[in-house]
Amino acid sequence: MEQKYVRETRCFKTSRVFPLDVNNHNTMFGGKLMSLIDDIASITASKLCRVTAVTASTDSVDFLKPIRPTDYVSLESFVTWTGKTSIEVFVKVITEDLRTGKRDIAATSFLTFVGLDECNNPIPVPRILPETEEERKLYETASHRAEMRKTRREASKNFAHYLVTKYPWE
């Protein structure tokens, strides 16, 4: 199986926070940030396998610091782990205050993608090789996250059996 270094999947995106991006608390809408996260993560996943990669799950988005209109956000994403057909992507969101230059980690996120062939069937993806301390730490802790994902997915499937699809007035 093909192998790739984490650095080969790394992506960066920088965005300014505009007035239309903030909520009534004058902080960035969570949904806006989540859209930026999914966008960059999908590029990262496709860079690994060089085919269409679709979001299988957003495993977590942890909002750690508010993002204000005086900030800009930098998103950094890279593949942290691969299974047979699944790709775990980590996204780190860094804010920088445009007035002071102070930088903070504003959010972190883990997403899972699946590479697809031309018929939309899952395909095997390259193994990932970490090099830096940060990459190795994320790689070493990935099997635990993968197990939690599997357990949560099974619970979600079981729970879905109790959900109704009828409209309330039916």
PDB file of C-alpha atoms in Angstrom:
ATOM      1  CA  MET A   1       0.000   0.000   0.000  1.00  0.00           C
ATOM      2  CA  GLU A   2       1.165   3.494  -0.814  1.00  0.00           C
ATOM      3  CA  GLN A   3       2.386   5.711   2.031  1.00  0.00           C
ATOM      4  CA  LYS A   4       2.483   9.497   2.384  1.00  0.00           C
ATOM      5  CA  TYR A   5       3.956  11.851   4.918  1.00  0.00           C
ATOM      6  CA  VAL A   6       1.616  14.038   6.934  1.00  0.00           C
ATOM      7  CA  ARG A   7       3.318  17.128   5.453  1.00  0.00           C
ATOM      8  CA  GLU A   8       2.059  16.095   2.009  1.00  0.00           C
ATOM      9  CA  THR A   9      -1.535  16.578   3.216  1.00  0.00           C
ATOM     10  CA  ARG A  10      -1.105  19.849   5.119  1.00  0.00           C
ATOM     11  CA  CYS A  11      -3.346  22.769   4.107  1.00  0.00           C
ATOM     12  CA  PHE A  12      -3.683  26.357   5.311  1.00  0.00           C
ATOM     13  CA  LYS A  13      -6.511  28.855   4.966  1.00  0.00           C
ATOM     14  CA  THR A  14      -6.707  32.395   6.323  1.00  0.00           C
ATOM     15  CA  SER A  15      -9.899  34.418   6.638  1.00  0.00           C
ATOM     16  CA  ARG A  16     -10.778  37.788   8.033  1.00  0.00           C
ATOM     17  CA  VAL A  17     -13.786  38.025  10.349  1.00  0.00           C
ATOM     18  CA  PHE A  18     -16.316  40.419   8.809  1.00  0.00           C
ATOM     19  CA  PRO A  19     -19.451  41.889  10.434  1.00  0.00           C
ATOM     20  CA  LEU A  20     -21.703  39.407   8.590  1.00  0.00           C
ATOM     21  CA  ASP A  21     -19.670  36.535  10.114  1.00  0.00           C
ATOM     22  CA  VAL A  22     -20.579  37.374  13.724  1.00  0.00           C
ATOM     23  CA  ASN A  23     -23.581  36.629  15.925  1.00  0.00           C
ATOM     24  CA  ASN A  24     -25.396  38.742  18.515  1.00  0.00           C
ATOM     25  CA  HIS A  25     -22.487  38.168  20.950  1.00  0.00           C
ATOM     26  CA  ASN A  26     -20.153  39.836  18.419  1.00  0.00           C
ATOM     27  CA  THR A  27     -18.229  36.586  17.967  1.00  0.00           C
ATOM     28  CA  MET A  28     -17.895  34.437  14.866  1.00  0.00           C
ATOM     29  CA  PHE A  29     -20.893  32.204  14.105  1.00  0.00           C
ATOM     30  CA  GLY A  30     -20.059  28.614  15.006  1.00  0.00           C
ATOM     31  CA  GLY A  31     -21.676  27.443  11.774  1.00  0.00           C
ATOM     32  CA  LYS A  32     -19.473  29.762   9.701  1.00  0.00           C
ATOM     33  CA  LEU A  33     -16.353  28.345  11.369  1.00  0.00           C
ATOM     34  CA  MET A  34     -17.630  24.794  10.915  1.00  0.00           C
ATOM     35  CA  SER A  35     -18.075  25.461   7.203  1.00  0.00           C
ATOM     36  CA  LEU A  36     -14.467  26.692   6.937  1.00  0.00           C
ATOM     37  CA  ILE A  37     -13.309  23.609   8.866  1.00  0.00           C
ATOM     38  CA  ASP A  38     -15.155  21.145   6.611  1.00  0.00           C
ATOM     39  CA  ASP A  39     -13.916  22.928   3.497  1.00  0.00           C
ATOM     40  CA  ILE A  40     -10.228  22.770   4.391  1.00  0.00           C
ATOM     41  CA  ALA A  41     -10.503  19.251   5.813  1.00  0.00           C
ATOM     42  CA  SER A  42     -12.004  17.979   2.548  1.00  0.00           C
ATOM     43  CA  ILE A  43      -9.067  19.410   0.601  1.00  0.00           C
ATOM     44  CA  THR A  44      -6.645  17.753   3.021  1.00  0.00           C
ATOM     45  CA  ALA A  45      -8.341  14.360   2.649  1.00  0.00           C
ATOM     46  CA  SER A  46      -8.317  14.622  -1.150  1.00  0.00           C
ATOM     47  CA  LYS A  47      -4.618  15.520  -1.117  1.00  0.00           C
ATOM     48  CA  LEU A  48      -3.935  12.211   0.616  1.00  0.00           C
ATOM     49  CA  CYS A  49      -5.777   9.936  -1.791  1.00  0.00           C
ATOM     50  CA  ARG A  50      -6.106  12.164  -4.898  1.00  0.00           C
ATOM     51  CA  VAL A  51      -9.729  11.131  -5.395  1.00  0.00           C
ATOM     52  CA  THR A  52     -13.036  12.519  -4.197  1.00  0.00           C
ATOM     53  CA  ALA A  53     -13.198  12.361  -0.417  1.00  0.00           C
ATOM     54  CA  VAL A  54     -16.511  12.778   1.370  1.00  0.00           C
ATOM     55  CA  THR A  55     -17.190  13.684   4.983  1.00  0.00           C
ATOM     56  CA  ALA A  56     -18.190  10.571   6.914  1.00  0.00           C
ATOM     57  CA  SER A  57     -18.403  12.356  10.257  1.00  0.00           C
ATOM     58  CA  THR A  58     -17.475  15.479  12.100  1.00  0.00           C
ATOM     59  CA  ASP A  59     -16.157  13.800  15.192  1.00  0.00           C
ATOM     60  CA  SER A  60     -15.668  16.934  17.244  1.00  0.00           C
ATOM     61  CA  VAL A  61     -15.465  20.685  17.069  1.00  0.00           C
ATOM     62  CA  ASP A  62     -14.229  22.208  20.286  1.00  0.00           C
ATOM     63  CA  PHE A  63     -14.662  25.970  20.512  1.00  0.00           C
ATOM     64  CA  LEU A  64     -11.937  27.081  22.925  1.00  0.00           C
ATOM     65  CA  LYS A  65     -11.786  30.889  22.543  1.00  0.00           C
ATOM     66  CA  PRO A  66     -14.208  33.408  21.035  1.00  0.00           C
ATOM     67  CA  ILE A  67     -13.289  34.790  17.624  1.00  0.00           C
ATOM     68  CA  ARG A  68     -13.936  38.526  17.332  1.00  0.00           C
ATOM     69  CA  PRO A  69     -14.198  40.950  14.390  1.00  0.00           C
ATOM     70  CA  THR A  70     -10.771  42.335  15.343  1.00  0.00           C
ATOM     71  CA  ASP A  71      -9.277  38.882  14.627  1.00  0.00           C
ATOM     72  CA  TYR A  72      -8.410  36.896  11.606  1.00  0.00           C
ATOM     73  CA  VAL A  73      -8.498  33.113  11.630  1.00  0.00           C
ATOM     74  CA  SER A  74      -5.923  30.726  10.261  1.00  0.00           C
ATOM     75  CA  LEU A  75      -6.947  27.133   9.778  1.00  0.00           C
ATOM     76  CA  GLU A  76      -4.320  24.437   9.508  1.00  0.00           C
ATOM     77  CA  SER A  77      -5.336  20.901   8.626  1.00  0.00           C
ATOM     78  CA  PHE A  78      -3.569  17.614   8.042  1.00  0.00           C
ATOM     79  CA  VAL A  79      -4.237  13.896   7.989  1.00  0.00           C
ATOM     80  CA  THR A  80      -3.482  12.330  11.364  1.00  0.00           C
ATOM     81  CA  TRP A  81      -4.416   8.696  10.736  1.00  0.00           C
ATOM     82  CA  THR A  82      -5.777   6.378   8.077  1.00  0.00           C
ATOM     83  CA  GLY A  83      -7.699   3.123   8.198  1.00  0.00           C
ATOM     84  CA  LYS A  84      -8.372   0.913   5.206  1.00  0.00           C
ATOM     85  CA  THR A  85     -10.743   3.415   3.555  1.00  0.00           C
ATOM     86  CA  SER A  86     -11.105   6.091   6.235  1.00  0.00           C
ATOM     87  CA  ILE A  87      -9.096   9.252   6.739  1.00  0.00           C
ATOM     88  CA  GLU A  88      -8.928  11.181  10.015  1.00  0.00           C
ATOM     89  CA  VAL A  89      -8.237  14.886   9.529  1.00  0.00           C
ATOM     90  CA  PHE A  90      -7.277  17.308  12.298  1.00  0.00           C
ATOM     91  CA  VAL A  91      -8.026  21.029  11.963  1.00  0.00           C
ATOM     92  CA  LYS A  92      -6.433  23.621  14.218  1.00  0.00           C
ATOM     93  CA  VAL A  93      -7.985  27.112  14.253  1.00  0.00           C
ATOM     94  CA  ILE A  94      -5.657  29.921  15.293  1.00  0.00           C
ATOM     95  CA  THR A  95      -6.817  33.486  15.843  1.00  0.00           C
ATOM     96  CA  GLU A  96      -4.642  36.548  15.686  1.00  0.00           C
ATOM     97  CA  ASP A  97      -5.789  39.916  16.978  1.00  0.00           C
ATOM     98  CA  LEU A  98      -5.047  42.333  14.142  1.00  0.00           C
ATOM     99  CA  ARG A  99      -4.333  45.165  16.608  1.00  0.00           C
ATOM    100  CA  THR A 100      -2.066  43.391  19.104  1.00  0.00           C
ATOM    101  CA  GLY A 101      -0.727  40.380  17.200  1.00  0.00           C
ATOM    102  CA  LYS A 102      -1.748  38.052  20.053  1.00  0.00           C
ATOM    103  CA  ARG A 103      -2.341  34.507  18.783  1.00  0.00           C
ATOM    104  CA  ASP A 104      -4.484  31.806  20.394  1.00  0.00           C
ATOM    105  CA  ILE A 105      -5.853  28.384  19.579  1.00  0.00           C
ATOM    106  CA  ALA A 106      -9.539  29.171  19.108  1.00  0.00           C
ATOM    107  CA  ALA A 107     -10.822  25.729  18.124  1.00  0.00           C
ATOM    108  CA  THR A 108      -9.813  22.198  17.242  1.00  0.00           C
ATOM    109  CA  SER A 109     -11.670  19.643  15.192  1.00  0.00           C
ATOM    110  CA  PHE A 110     -11.440  16.031  14.062  1.00  0.00           C
ATOM    111  CA  LEU A 111     -13.289  14.868  10.971  1.00  0.00           C
ATOM    112  CA  THR A 112     -13.414  11.546   9.166  1.00  0.00           C
ATOM    113  CA  PHE A 113     -13.501  11.193   5.397  1.00  0.00           C
ATOM    114  CA  VAL A 114     -13.779   8.297   2.998  1.00  0.00           C
ATOM    115  CA  GLY A 115     -12.089   8.221  -0.396  1.00  0.00           C
ATOM    116  CA  LEU A 116     -14.394   7.199  -3.265  1.00  0.00           C
ATOM    117  CA  ASP A 117     -13.773   5.739  -6.712  1.00  0.00           C
ATOM    118  CA  GLU A 118     -15.620   6.798  -9.885  1.00  0.00           C
ATOM    119  CA  CYS A 119     -18.647   4.676  -8.869  1.00  0.00           C
ATOM    120  CA  ASN A 120     -18.773   6.232  -5.386  1.00  0.00           C
ATOM    121  CA  ASN A 121     -17.465   3.088  -3.711  1.00  0.00           C
ATOM    122  CA  PRO A 122     -14.972   3.379  -0.827  1.00  0.00           C
ATOM    123  CA  ILE A 123     -11.392   2.706  -1.871  1.00  0.00           C
ATOM    124  CA  PRO A 124      -8.232   1.888   0.081  1.00  0.00           C
ATOM    125  CA  VAL A 125      -6.271   5.001   1.031  1.00  0.00           C
ATOM    126  CA  PRO A 126      -2.526   5.485   1.554  1.00  0.00           C
ATOM    127  CA  ARG A 127      -1.054   4.981   5.013  1.00  0.00           C
ATOM    128  CA  ILE A 128       0.065   8.151   6.756  1.00  0.00           C
ATOM    129  CA  LEU A 129       3.543   8.654   8.196  1.00  0.00           C
ATOM    130  CA  PRO A 130       3.972  11.237  10.989  1.00  0.00           C
ATOM    131  CA  GLU A 131       7.275  13.066  11.432  1.00  0.00           C
ATOM    132  CA  THR A 132       6.944  15.900  13.971  1.00  0.00           C
ATOM    133  CA  GLU A 133       6.165  15.588  17.671  1.00  0.00           C
ATOM    134  CA  GLU A 134       2.684  17.065  17.131  1.00  0.00           C
ATOM    135  CA  GLU A 135       1.986  14.653  14.251  1.00  0.00           C
ATOM    136  CA  ARG A 136       3.235  11.636  16.242  1.00  0.00           C
ATOM    137  CA  LYS A 137       1.098  12.526  19.277  1.00  0.00           C
ATOM    138  CA  LEU A 138      -2.031  12.801  17.128  1.00  0.00           C
ATOM    139  CA  TYR A 139      -1.161   9.554  15.319  1.00  0.00           C
ATOM    140  CA  GLU A 140      -0.540   7.664  18.580  1.00  0.00           C
ATOM    141  CA  THR A 141      -3.892   8.750  20.032  1.00  0.00           C
ATOM    142  CA  ALA A 142      -5.865   8.074  16.820  1.00  0.00           C
ATOM    143  CA  SER A 143      -6.747   4.445  17.511  1.00  0.00           C
ATOM    144  CA  HIS A 144      -8.622   5.525  20.655  1.00  0.00           C
ATOM    145  CA  ARG A 145     -10.550   8.151  18.657  1.00  0.00           C
ATOM    146  CA  ALA A 146     -11.299   5.563  15.941  1.00  0.00           C
ATOM    147  CA  GLU A 147     -12.707   3.167  18.542  1.00  0.00           C
ATOM    148  CA  MET A 148     -14.864   5.944  20.018  1.00  0.00           C
ATOM    149  CA  ARG A 149     -16.115   6.811  16.500  1.00  0.00           C
ATOM    150  CA  LYS A 150     -17.036   3.189  15.842  1.00  0.00           C
ATOM    151  CA  THR A 151     -18.915   2.912  19.149  1.00  0.00           C
ATOM    152  CA  ARG A 152     -20.707   6.241  18.598  1.00  0.00           C
ATOM    153  CA  ARG A 153     -21.674   5.288  15.028  1.00  0.00           C
ATOM    154  CA  GLU A 154     -23.187   1.992  16.182  1.00  0.00           C
ATOM    155  CA  ALA A 155     -25.093   3.807  18.934  1.00  0.00           C
ATOM    156  CA  SER A 156     -26.365   6.348  16.372  1.00  0.00           C
ATOM    157  CA  LYS A 157     -27.556   3.564  14.046  1.00  0.00           C
ATOM    158  CA  ASN A 158     -29.365   1.856  16.925  1.00  0.00           C
ATOM    159  CA  PHE A 159     -30.897   5.126  18.089  1.00  0.00           C
ATOM    160  CA  ALA A 160     -32.119   5.926  14.566  1.00  0.00           C
ATOM    161  CA  HIS A 161     -34.517   2.965  14.789  1.00  0.00           C
ATOM    162  CA  TYR A 162     -36.489   4.892  17.430  1.00  0.00           C
ATOM    163  CA  LEU A 163     -36.825   8.041  15.353  1.00  0.00           C
ATOM    164  CA  VAL A 164     -39.948   8.708  13.332  1.00  0.00           C
ATOM    165  CA  THR A 165     -40.122  10.162   9.851  1.00  0.00           C
ATOM    166  CA  LYS A 166     -43.795  11.168   9.862  1.00  0.00           C
ATOM    167  CA  TYR A 167     -44.832  14.776  10.158  1.00  0.00           C
ATOM    168  CA  PRO A 168     -46.452  15.664  13.521  1.00  0.00           C
ATOM    169  CA  TRP A 169     -49.830  16.233  11.846  1.00  0.00           C
ATOM    170  CA  GLU A 170     -49.893  12.796  10.192  1.00  0.00           C
TER     171      GLU A 170
END
